[in-house]
Amino acid sequence: MDSDDQESNPMADRQRQSAFADFVLEQMADVPDVTKRAMFGGFGIYQGGLMFALIADEQLYFKASDFLAEEFIALGLLPFVYSSKGRSTSLKYYQAPESVFEDSEQMALWAEKAHQCALRAAQAKVAPKIRRSRP
């Protein structure tokens, strides 16, 4: 195959990405109320309207808090990083362990951990901020 045949085909890329997202949702059959939404060339994975995972470049990433990020890092899993305007930005989403694709209980466990992180993050955003008065 010559290099011209290996060039990226945007339509084929979207179809592969969508097929992978469908596969992930099938693997999450034990997780209630899970949906996907297309976004920025990938997909957001939602439970009850709250995004707890994302799919980019046919890779599943779970939402993480500082504490859960330590688990991902200990397993050698990398954060989701995207580039924009010449800068790389890392988000609090980490690669899913391979075990989630082999064991539906592992998928449900990691999805629940990620969903709990997303819930805490959403609650922190709406929690009233305490203002300190200046002396």
Coordinates of C-alpha atoms in Angstrom, one line a residue:
M1 CA 0.0 0.0 0.0
D2 CA 1.5 3.4 -0.9
S3 CA 1.4 6.4 1.4
D4 CA -1.5 8.0 -0.6
D5 CA -3.7 5.1 0.3
Q6 CA -2.9 5.6 4.0
E7 CA -4.0 9.3 4.1
S8 CA -6.8 10.1 6.5
N9 CA -10.3 10.0 5.0
P10 CA -12.5 12.2 7.3
M11 CA -15.7 10.3 6.5
A12 CA -14.1 6.9 7.2
D13 CA -12.5 8.3 10.4
R14 CA -16.0 9.5 11.6
Q15 CA -17.5 6.1 10.8
R16 CA -14.8 4.3 12.7
Q17 CA -15.1 6.7 15.6
S18 CA -18.9 6.2 15.7
A19 CA -18.6 2.4 15.5
F20 CA -16.1 2.5 18.4
A21 CA -18.5 4.7 20.4
D22 CA -21.3 2.2 19.7
F23 CA -19.0 -0.6 20.8
V24 CA -18.3 1.3 24.1
L25 CA -22.0 1.7 24.7
E26 CA -22.6 -2.0 24.2
Q27 CA -19.8 -2.7 26.7
M28 CA -21.6 -0.4 29.1
A29 CA -24.9 -2.3 28.9
D30 CA -24.9 -2.8 32.7
V31 CA -24.6 1.0 33.3
P32 CA -28.0 2.6 33.3
D33 CA -29.1 5.6 31.2
V34 CA -25.9 5.9 29.2
T35 CA -25.9 7.9 25.9
K36 CA -23.4 9.4 23.5
R37 CA -23.2 12.8 21.9
A38 CA -20.9 13.8 19.0
M39 CA -18.5 16.6 19.9
F40 CA -15.3 18.0 18.4
G41 CA -14.7 14.9 16.2
G42 CA -15.2 12.5 19.0
F43 CA -18.0 11.6 21.5
G44 CA -19.0 12.5 25.0
I45 CA -20.4 9.7 27.0
Y46 CA -23.2 10.7 29.4
Q47 CA -25.1 9.2 32.3
G48 CA -28.3 11.1 33.3
G49 CA -27.2 14.0 31.2
L50 CA -23.8 14.3 32.9
M51 CA -20.6 13.7 30.9
F52 CA -18.3 11.2 32.6
A53 CA -16.2 9.8 29.7
L54 CA -15.1 10.8 26.2
I55 CA -14.0 9.1 23.1
A56 CA -11.3 10.6 20.9
D57 CA -9.2 8.8 18.2
E58 CA -10.9 5.5 19.0
Q59 CA -9.8 5.7 22.6
L60 CA -12.0 5.8 25.7
Y61 CA -11.1 8.2 28.5
F62 CA -12.8 8.4 31.9
K63 CA -13.3 11.5 34.0
A64 CA -11.0 11.7 37.0
S65 CA -10.6 13.6 40.2
D66 CA -7.2 14.2 41.7
F67 CA -7.6 11.0 43.8
L68 CA -8.8 8.9 40.9
A69 CA -6.1 10.3 38.6
E70 CA -3.6 8.6 40.9
E71 CA -5.1 5.2 40.1
F72 CA -4.9 5.9 36.4
I73 CA -1.3 7.0 36.7
A74 CA -0.4 4.0 38.8
L75 CA -1.7 1.8 36.0
G76 CA 0.4 3.7 33.5
L77 CA -2.7 5.3 31.8
L78 CA -2.3 8.7 30.2
P79 CA -4.5 11.7 30.3
F80 CA -6.4 13.1 27.3
V81 CA -4.4 15.8 25.7
Y82 CA -5.5 18.0 22.8
S83 CA -3.7 20.7 20.8
S84 CA -5.1 24.0 19.9
K85 CA -3.4 27.1 18.6
G86 CA 0.0 25.5 19.1
R87 CA -0.6 24.6 22.7
S88 CA -1.3 21.3 24.3
T89 CA -3.9 21.0 27.0
S90 CA -4.4 18.1 29.3
L91 CA -7.9 17.4 30.7
K92 CA -8.9 15.4 33.8
Y93 CA -9.9 12.4 31.6
Y94 CA -7.6 9.3 31.5
Q95 CA -7.3 6.3 29.2
A96 CA -9.6 3.5 30.2
P97 CA -7.9 0.3 31.4
E98 CA -7.9 -2.5 28.9
S99 CA -9.8 -4.7 31.4
V100 CA -13.0 -2.7 30.8
F101 CA -13.2 -4.1 27.3
E102 CA -12.8 -7.7 28.5
D103 CA -15.0 -7.6 31.6
S104 CA -18.4 -5.9 31.9
E105 CA -18.1 -5.7 35.7
Q106 CA -14.8 -3.7 35.3
M107 CA -16.5 -1.4 32.7
A108 CA -19.4 -0.8 35.1
L109 CA -17.0 -0.2 38.0
W110 CA -14.8 2.3 36.2
A111 CA -17.8 4.0 34.7
E112 CA -19.3 4.5 38.2
K113 CA -16.0 5.9 39.5
A114 CA -15.9 8.3 36.6
H115 CA -19.5 9.3 37.0
Q116 CA -19.0 10.0 40.7
C117 CA -16.1 12.3 39.8
A118 CA -18.3 14.1 37.3
L119 CA -21.0 14.4 39.9
R120 CA -18.6 15.9 42.5
A121 CA -17.2 18.3 39.9
A122 CA -20.7 19.4 38.9
Q123 CA -21.7 19.9 42.5
A124 CA -18.5 21.9 43.2
K125 CA -19.4 24.3 40.3
V126 CA -22.8 25.1 41.8
A127 CA -21.8 25.2 45.5
P128 CA -22.0 28.7 46.9
K129 CA -18.6 30.3 47.2
I130 CA -17.7 31.8 50.5
R131 CA -16.4 35.3 50.2
R132 CA -13.9 36.6 52.6
S133 CA -14.3 40.1 53.6
R134 CA -11.2 42.3 53.6
P135 CA -10.1 43.7 56.9

